[in-house]
mmCIF file of C-alpha atoms in Angstrom:
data_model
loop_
_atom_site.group_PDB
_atom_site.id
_atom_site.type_symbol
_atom_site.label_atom_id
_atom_site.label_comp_id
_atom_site.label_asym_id
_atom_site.label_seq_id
_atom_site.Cartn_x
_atom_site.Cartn_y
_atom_site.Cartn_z
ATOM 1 C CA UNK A 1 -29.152 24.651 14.882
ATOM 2 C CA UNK A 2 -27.618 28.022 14.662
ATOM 3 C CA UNK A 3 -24.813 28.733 12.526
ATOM 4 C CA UNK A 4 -21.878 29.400 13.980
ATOM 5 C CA UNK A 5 -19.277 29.418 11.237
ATOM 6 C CA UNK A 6 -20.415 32.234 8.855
ATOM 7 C CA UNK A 7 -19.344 34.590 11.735
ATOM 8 C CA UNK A 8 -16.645 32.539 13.682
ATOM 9 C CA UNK A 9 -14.769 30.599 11.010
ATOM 10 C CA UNK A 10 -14.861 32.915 8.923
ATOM 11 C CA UNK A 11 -13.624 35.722 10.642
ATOM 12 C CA UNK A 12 -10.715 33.800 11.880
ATOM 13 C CA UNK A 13 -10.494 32.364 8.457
ATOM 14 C CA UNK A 14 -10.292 36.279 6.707
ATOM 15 C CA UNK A 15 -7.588 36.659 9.250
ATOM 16 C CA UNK A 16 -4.821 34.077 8.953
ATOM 17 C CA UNK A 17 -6.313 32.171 5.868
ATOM 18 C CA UNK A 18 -2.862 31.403 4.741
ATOM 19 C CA UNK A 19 -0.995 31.194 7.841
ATOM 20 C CA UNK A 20 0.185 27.313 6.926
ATOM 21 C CA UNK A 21 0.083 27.374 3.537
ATOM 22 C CA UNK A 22 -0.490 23.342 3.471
ATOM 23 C CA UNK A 23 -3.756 23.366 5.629
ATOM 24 C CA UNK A 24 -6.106 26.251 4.238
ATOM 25 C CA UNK A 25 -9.502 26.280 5.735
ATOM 26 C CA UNK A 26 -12.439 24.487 5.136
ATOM 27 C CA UNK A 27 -14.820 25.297 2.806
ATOM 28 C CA UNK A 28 -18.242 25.541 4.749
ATOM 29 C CA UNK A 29 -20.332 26.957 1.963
ATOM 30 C CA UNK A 30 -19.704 24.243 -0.659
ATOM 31 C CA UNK A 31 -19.598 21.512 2.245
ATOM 32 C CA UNK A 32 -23.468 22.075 2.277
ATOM 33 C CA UNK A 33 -23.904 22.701 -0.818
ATOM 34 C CA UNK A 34 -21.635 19.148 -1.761
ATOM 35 C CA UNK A 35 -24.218 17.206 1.226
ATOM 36 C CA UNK A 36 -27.360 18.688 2.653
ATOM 37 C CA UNK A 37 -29.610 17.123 -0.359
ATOM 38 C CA UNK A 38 -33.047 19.364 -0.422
ATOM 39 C CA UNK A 39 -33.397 20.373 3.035
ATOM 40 C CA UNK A 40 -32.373 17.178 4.384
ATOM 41 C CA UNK A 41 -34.597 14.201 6.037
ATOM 42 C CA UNK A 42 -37.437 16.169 7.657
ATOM 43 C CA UNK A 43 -37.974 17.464 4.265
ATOM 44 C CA UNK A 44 -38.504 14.041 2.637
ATOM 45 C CA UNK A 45 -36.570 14.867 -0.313
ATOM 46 C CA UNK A 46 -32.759 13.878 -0.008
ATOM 47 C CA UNK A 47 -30.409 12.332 2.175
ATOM 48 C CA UNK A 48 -28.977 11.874 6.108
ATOM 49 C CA UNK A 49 -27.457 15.225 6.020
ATOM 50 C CA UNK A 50 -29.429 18.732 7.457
ATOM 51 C CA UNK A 51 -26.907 20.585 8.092
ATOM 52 C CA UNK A 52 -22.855 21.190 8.025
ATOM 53 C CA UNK A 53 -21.826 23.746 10.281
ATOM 54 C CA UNK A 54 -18.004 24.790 10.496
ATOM 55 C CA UNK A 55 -16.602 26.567 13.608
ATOM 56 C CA UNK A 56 -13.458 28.088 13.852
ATOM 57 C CA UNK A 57 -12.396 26.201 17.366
ATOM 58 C CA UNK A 58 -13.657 25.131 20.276
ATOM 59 C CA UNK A 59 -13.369 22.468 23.041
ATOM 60 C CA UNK A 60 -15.222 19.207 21.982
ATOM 61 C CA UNK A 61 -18.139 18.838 18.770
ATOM 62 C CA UNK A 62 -19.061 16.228 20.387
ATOM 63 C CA UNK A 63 -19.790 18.168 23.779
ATOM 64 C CA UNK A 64 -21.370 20.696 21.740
ATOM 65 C CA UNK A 65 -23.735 18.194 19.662
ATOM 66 C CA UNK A 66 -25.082 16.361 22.351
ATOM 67 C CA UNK A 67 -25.737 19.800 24.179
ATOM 68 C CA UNK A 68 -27.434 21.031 21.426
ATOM 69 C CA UNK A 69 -29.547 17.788 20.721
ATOM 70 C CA UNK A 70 -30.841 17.575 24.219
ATOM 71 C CA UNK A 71 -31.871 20.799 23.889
ATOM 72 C CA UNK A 72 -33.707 20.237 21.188
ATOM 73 C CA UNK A 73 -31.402 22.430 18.533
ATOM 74 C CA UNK A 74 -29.885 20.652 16.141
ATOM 75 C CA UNK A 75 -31.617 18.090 13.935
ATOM 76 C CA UNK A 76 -30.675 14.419 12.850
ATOM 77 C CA UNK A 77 -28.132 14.409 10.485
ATOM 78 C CA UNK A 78 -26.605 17.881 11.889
ATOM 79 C CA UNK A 79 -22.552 17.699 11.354
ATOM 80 C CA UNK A 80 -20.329 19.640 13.349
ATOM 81 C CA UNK A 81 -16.613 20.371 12.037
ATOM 82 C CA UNK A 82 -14.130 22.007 13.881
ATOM 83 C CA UNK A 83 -10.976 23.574 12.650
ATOM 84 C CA UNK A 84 -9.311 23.059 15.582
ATOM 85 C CA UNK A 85 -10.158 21.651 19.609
ATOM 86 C CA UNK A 86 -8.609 22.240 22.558
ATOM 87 C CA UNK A 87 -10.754 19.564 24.548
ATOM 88 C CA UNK A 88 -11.203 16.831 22.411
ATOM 89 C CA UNK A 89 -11.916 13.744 23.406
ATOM 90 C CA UNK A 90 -11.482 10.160 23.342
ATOM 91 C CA UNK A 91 -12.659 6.940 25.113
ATOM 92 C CA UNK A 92 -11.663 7.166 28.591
ATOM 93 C CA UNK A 93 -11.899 10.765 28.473
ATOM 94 C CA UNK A 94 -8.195 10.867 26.893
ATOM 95 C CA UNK A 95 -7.522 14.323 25.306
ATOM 96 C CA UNK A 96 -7.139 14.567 21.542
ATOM 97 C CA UNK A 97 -5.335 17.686 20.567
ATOM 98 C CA UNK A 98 -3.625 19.254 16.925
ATOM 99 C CA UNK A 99 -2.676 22.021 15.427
ATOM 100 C CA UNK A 100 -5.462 23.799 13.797
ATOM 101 C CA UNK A 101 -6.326 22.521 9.982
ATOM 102 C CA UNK A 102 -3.997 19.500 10.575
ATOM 103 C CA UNK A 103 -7.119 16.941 10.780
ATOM 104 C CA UNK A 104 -10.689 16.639 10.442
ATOM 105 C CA UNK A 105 -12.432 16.612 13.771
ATOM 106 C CA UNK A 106 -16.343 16.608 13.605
ATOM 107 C CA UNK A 107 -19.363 15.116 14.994
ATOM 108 C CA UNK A 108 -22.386 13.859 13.870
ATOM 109 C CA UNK A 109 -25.992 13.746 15.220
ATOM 110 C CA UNK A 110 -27.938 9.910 14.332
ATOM 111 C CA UNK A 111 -31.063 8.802 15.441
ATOM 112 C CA UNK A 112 -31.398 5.355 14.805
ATOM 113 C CA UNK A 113 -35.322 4.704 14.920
ATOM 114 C CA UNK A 114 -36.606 1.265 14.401
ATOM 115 C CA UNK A 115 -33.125 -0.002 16.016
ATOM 116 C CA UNK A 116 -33.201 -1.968 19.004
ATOM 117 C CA UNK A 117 -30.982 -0.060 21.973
ATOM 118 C CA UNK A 118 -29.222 -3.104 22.646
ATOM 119 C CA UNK A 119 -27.684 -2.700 18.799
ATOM 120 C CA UNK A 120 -26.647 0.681 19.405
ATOM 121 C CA UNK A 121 -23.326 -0.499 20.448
ATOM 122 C CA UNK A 122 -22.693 -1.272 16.541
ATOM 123 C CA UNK A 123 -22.278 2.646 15.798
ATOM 124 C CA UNK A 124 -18.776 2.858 17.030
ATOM 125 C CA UNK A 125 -17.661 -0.312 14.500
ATOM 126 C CA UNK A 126 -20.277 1.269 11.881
ATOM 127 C CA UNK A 127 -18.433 4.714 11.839
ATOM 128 C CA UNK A 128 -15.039 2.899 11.872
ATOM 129 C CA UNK A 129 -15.917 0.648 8.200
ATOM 130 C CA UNK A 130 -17.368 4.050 6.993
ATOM 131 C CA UNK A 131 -13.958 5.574 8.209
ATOM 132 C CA UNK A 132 -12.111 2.997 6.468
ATOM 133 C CA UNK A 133 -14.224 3.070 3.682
ATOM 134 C CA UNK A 134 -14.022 6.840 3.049
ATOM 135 C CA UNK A 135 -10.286 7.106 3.497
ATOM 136 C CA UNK A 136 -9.222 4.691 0.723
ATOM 137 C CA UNK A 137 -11.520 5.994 -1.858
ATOM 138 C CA UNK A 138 -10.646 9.608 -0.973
ATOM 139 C CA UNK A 139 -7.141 9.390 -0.413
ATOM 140 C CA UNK A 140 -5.892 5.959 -1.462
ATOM 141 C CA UNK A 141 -4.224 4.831 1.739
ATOM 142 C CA UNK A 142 -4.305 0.657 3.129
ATOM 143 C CA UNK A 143 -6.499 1.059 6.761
ATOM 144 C CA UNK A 144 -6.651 -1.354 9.014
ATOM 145 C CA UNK A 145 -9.190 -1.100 12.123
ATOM 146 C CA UNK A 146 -8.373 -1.630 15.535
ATOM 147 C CA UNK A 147 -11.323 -2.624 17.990
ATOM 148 C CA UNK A 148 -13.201 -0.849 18.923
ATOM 149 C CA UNK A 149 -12.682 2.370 17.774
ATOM 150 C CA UNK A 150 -9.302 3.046 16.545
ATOM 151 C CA UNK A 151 -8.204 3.295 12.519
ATOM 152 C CA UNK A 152 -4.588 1.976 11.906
ATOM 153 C CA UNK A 153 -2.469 3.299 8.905
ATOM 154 C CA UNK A 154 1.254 1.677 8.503
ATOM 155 C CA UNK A 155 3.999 4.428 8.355
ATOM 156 C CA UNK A 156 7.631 3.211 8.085
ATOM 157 C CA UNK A 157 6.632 -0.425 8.079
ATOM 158 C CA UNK A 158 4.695 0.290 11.565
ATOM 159 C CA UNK A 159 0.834 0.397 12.316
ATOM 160 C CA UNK A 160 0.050 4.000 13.716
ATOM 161 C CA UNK A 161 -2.752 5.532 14.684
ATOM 162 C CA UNK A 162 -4.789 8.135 12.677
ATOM 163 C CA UNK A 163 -7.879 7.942 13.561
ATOM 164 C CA UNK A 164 -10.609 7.288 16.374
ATOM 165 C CA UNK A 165 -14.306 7.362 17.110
ATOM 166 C CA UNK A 166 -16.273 8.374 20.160
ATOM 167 C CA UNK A 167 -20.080 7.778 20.431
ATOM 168 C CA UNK A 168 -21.756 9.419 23.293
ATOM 169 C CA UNK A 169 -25.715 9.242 24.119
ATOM 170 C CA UNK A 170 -28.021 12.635 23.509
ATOM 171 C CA UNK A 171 -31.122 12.029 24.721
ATOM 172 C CA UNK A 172 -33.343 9.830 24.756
ATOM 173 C CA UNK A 173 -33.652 8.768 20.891
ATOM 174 C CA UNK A 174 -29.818 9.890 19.610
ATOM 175 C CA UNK A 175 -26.333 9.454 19.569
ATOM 176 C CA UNK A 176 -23.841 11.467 18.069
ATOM 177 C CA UNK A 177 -20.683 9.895 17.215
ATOM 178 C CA UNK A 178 -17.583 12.063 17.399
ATOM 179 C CA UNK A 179 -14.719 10.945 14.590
ATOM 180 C CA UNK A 180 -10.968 12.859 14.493
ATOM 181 C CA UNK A 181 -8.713 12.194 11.580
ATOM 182 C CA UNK A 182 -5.112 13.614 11.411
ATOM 183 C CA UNK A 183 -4.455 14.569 7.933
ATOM 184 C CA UNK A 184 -1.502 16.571 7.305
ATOM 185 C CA UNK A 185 0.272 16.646 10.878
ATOM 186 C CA UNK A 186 4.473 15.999 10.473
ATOM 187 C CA UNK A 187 6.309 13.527 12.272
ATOM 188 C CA UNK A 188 7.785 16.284 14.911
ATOM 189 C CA UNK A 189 3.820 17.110 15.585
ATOM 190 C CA UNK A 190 3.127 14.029 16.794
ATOM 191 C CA UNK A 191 1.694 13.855 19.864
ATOM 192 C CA UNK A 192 2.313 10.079 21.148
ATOM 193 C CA UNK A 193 5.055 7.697 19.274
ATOM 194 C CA UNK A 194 1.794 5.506 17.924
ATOM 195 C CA UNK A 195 0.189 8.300 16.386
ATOM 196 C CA UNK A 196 0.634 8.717 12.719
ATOM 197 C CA UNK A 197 -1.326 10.784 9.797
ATOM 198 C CA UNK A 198 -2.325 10.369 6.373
ATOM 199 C CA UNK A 199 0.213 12.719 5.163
ATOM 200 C CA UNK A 200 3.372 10.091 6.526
ATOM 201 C CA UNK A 201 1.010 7.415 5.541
ATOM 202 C CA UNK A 202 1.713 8.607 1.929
ATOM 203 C CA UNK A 203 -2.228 10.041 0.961
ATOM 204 C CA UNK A 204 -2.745 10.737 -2.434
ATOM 205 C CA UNK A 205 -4.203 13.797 -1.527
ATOM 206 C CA UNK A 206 -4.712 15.760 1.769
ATOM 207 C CA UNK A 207 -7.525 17.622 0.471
ATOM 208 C CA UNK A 208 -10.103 17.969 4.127
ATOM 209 C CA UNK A 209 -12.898 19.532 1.847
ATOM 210 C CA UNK A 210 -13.097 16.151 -0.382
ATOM 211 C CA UNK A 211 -11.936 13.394 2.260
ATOM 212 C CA UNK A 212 -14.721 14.816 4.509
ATOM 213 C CA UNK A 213 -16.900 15.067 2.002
ATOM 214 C CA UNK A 214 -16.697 11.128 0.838
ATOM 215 C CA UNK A 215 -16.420 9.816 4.641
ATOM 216 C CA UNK A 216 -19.503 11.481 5.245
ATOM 217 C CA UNK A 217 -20.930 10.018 2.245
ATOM 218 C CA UNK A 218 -19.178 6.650 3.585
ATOM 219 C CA UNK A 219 -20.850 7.063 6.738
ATOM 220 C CA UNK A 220 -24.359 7.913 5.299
ATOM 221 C CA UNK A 221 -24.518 4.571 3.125
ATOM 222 C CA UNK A 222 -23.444 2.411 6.376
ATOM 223 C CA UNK A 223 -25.754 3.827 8.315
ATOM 224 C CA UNK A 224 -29.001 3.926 6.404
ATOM 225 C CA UNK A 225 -28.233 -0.085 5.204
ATOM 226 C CA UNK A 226 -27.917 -1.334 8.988
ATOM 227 C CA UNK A 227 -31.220 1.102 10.434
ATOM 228 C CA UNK A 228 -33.262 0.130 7.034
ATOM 229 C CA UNK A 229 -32.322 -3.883 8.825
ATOM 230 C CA UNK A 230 -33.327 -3.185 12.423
ATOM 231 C CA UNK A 231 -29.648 -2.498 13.076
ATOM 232 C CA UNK A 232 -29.372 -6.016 12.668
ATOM 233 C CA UNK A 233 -25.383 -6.772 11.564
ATOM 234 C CA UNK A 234 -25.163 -10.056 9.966
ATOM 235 C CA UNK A 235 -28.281 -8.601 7.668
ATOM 236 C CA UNK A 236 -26.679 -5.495 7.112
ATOM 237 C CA UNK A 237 -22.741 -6.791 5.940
ATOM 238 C CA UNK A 238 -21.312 -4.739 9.306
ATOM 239 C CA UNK A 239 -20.630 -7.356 10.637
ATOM 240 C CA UNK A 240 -18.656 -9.372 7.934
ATOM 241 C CA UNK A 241 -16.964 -6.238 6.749
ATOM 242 C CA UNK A 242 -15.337 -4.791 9.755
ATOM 243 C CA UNK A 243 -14.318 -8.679 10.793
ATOM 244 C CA UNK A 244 -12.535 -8.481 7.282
ATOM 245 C CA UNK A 245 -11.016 -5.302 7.798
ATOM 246 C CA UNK A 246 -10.027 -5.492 12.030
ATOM 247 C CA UNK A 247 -6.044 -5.880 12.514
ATOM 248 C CA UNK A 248 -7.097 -7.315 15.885
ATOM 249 C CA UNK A 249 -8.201 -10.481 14.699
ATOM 250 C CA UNK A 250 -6.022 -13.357 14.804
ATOM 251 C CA UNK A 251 -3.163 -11.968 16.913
ATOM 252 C CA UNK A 252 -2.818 -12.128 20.864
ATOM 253 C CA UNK A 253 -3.743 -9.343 22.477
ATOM 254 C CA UNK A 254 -4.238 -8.117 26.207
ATOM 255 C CA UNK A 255 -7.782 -6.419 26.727
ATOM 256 C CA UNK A 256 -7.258 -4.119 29.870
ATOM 257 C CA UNK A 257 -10.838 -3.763 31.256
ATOM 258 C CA UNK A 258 -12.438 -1.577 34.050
ATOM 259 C CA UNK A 259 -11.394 -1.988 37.365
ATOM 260 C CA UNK A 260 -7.845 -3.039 36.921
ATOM 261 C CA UNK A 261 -8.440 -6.095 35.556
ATOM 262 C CA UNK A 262 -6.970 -7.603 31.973
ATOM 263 C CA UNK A 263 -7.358 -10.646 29.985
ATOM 264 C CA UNK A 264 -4.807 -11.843 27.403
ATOM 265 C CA UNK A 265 -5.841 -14.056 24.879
ATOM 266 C CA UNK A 266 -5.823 -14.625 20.941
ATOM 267 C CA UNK A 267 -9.077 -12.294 19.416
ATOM 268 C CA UNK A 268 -11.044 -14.889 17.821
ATOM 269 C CA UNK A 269 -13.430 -13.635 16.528
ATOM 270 C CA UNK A 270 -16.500 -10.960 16.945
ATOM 271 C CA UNK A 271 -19.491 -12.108 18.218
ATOM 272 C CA UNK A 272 -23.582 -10.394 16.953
ATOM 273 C CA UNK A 273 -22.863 -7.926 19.421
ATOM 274 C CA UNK A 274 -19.931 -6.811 18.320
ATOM 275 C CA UNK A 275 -17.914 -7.581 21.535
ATOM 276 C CA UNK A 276 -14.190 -9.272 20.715
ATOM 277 C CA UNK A 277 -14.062 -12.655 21.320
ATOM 278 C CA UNK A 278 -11.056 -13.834 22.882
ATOM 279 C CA UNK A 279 -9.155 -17.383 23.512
ATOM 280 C CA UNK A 280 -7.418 -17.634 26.530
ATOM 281 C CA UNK A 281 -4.628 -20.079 27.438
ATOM 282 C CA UNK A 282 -7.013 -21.520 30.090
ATOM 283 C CA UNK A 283 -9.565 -22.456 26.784
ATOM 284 C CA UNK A 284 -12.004 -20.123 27.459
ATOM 285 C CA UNK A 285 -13.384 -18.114 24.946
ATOM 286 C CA UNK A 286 -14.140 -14.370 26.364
ATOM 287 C CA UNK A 287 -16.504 -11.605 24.893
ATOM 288 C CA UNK A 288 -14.779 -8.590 25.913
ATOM 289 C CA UNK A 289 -17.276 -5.493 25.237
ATOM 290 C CA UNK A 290 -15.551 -2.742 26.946
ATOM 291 C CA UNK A 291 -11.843 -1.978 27.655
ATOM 292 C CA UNK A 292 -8.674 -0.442 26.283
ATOM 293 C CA UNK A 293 -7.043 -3.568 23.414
ATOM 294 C CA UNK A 294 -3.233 -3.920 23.312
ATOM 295 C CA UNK A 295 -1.864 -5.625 20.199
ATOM 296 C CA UNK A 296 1.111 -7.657 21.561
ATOM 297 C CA UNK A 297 4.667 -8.305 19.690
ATOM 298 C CA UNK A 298 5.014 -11.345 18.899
ATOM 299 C CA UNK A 299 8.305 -12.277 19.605
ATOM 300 C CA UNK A 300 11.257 -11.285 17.660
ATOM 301 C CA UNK A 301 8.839 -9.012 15.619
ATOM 302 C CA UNK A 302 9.460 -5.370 14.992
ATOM 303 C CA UNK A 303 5.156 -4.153 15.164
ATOM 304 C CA UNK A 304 3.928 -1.747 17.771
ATOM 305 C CA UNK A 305 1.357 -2.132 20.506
#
């Protein structure tokens, strides 16, 4: 992959370095220097992670990974880290936007040989338990995920969003898996009354360079335990784990699914292919493996969908 931060981040970094003095730049050099372990995989002598490229802005890593993997340019284990997007997306194609330094946006390039496609589906749930993980040994907050791909902090007594995960397809053998955090972003930066960030959430620290550092870390323990099972996610503890950590177990939710259609049920449970079980007032009991999840009040209560 060529480097595009030694000329673009930090050019813009040289420039307006200090511009907000809470949300200085990331540091690209001793990012690699902190996780690409001896030339990385292909070299057979460290870790996940080849390379950690930083870019100053652009409009989606995770358009620009899976361009560059299908093009055969960037390696497994190849992280991309913007300082700021003005395209980013979510599922559904929903735009994720911030002010520049406020978060950690950044994509990552797996390729998860020996793993059936079928358990591919896992590597949304996989990067949200990493996620998870990562965030309360870096920075010492209570997460809470949402299925499928949402992390929950609680700010003011109410669960907010801070976090979400895209996986896309690159190629043939690949999937990079897109992952935006907001970090330091204030309440009046907001950009929807759900969002929330690790700064309101009361973070012991808002330090990018080292909560990037362990999620990554996070992510790279995750997802060399469930490939070195087949992908397999009873085997693995994936499976177990994010059940113990979802916030969407147990309560009644209403799963609003492609064409229009919704089901509203209690989520029951997660099933081996990590689709949300739910249990409808009819007594059915209904994987639901695609779809946007709405946590519903319960009455009289004061939580947020």
């Amino acid at each position: 992959m060529t480097s595009r931060d030694d000329s673009d981040a930090n050019s813009n970094a040289h420039s307006n370095r200090w511009s907000d003095l809470e949300r200085p730049p990331l540091n690209a050099v001793a990012l690699r220097r902190a996780l690409v372990r001896d030339g990385g995989r292909d070299g057979g002598r460290g870790g996940l992670w080849s390379d950690v490229q930083v870019v100053a802005r652009t409009g989606s890593t995770n358009s620009d990974l899976v361009a560059l993997a299908v093009d055969g340019k960037a390696e497994e284990g190849t992280v991309l880290v913007a300082e700021e997007q003005d395209a980013g997306r979510g599922r559904l194609d929903r735009r994720w936007t911030a002010p520049a330094r406020s978060g950690l946006f950044f994509s990552v390039l797996l390729k998860p040989a020996g793993v059936p496609v079928e358990r591919w589906g896992w590597l949304p749930l996989l990067a949200g338990v990493a996620m998870a993980t990562g965030l309360s040994r870096s920075a010492g907050v209570d997460t809470a995920l949402k299925w499928p791909n949402d992390l929950l902090v609680t700010v003011e007594g109410e669960e907010r969003k801070v976090g979400g995960i895209l996986a896309e397809r690159a190629g043939a053998d690949a999937v990079v898996v897109g992952i935006g955090i907001n970090v330091t972003l204030r309440a009046d930066e907001l950009p929807v009354p759900g969002a929330g960030s690790l700064a309101l959430a009361g973070a012991a620290t808002t330090d990018r360079d080292t909560i990037l550092r362990t999620v990554l870390r996070s992510l790279e323990q995750w997802f060399e335990k469930w490939r070195s099972v087949g992908g397999d996610p009873a085997a693995s503890g994936l499976q177990d784990t994010y059940a113990a950590g979802c916030a969407t177990l147990g309560r009644e939710v209403r799963a609003e699914l492609p064409g229009n259609k919704s089901i509203t049920g209690e989520a029951v449970a997660l099933d081996g292919d990590g689709r949300l079980v739910l249990a409808t007032a009819e007594g059915v009991q209904q994987p639901v493996g695609a779809g946007d999840i709405v946590h519903l009040r319960p009455a009289g209560s004061p939580g947020n969908e």
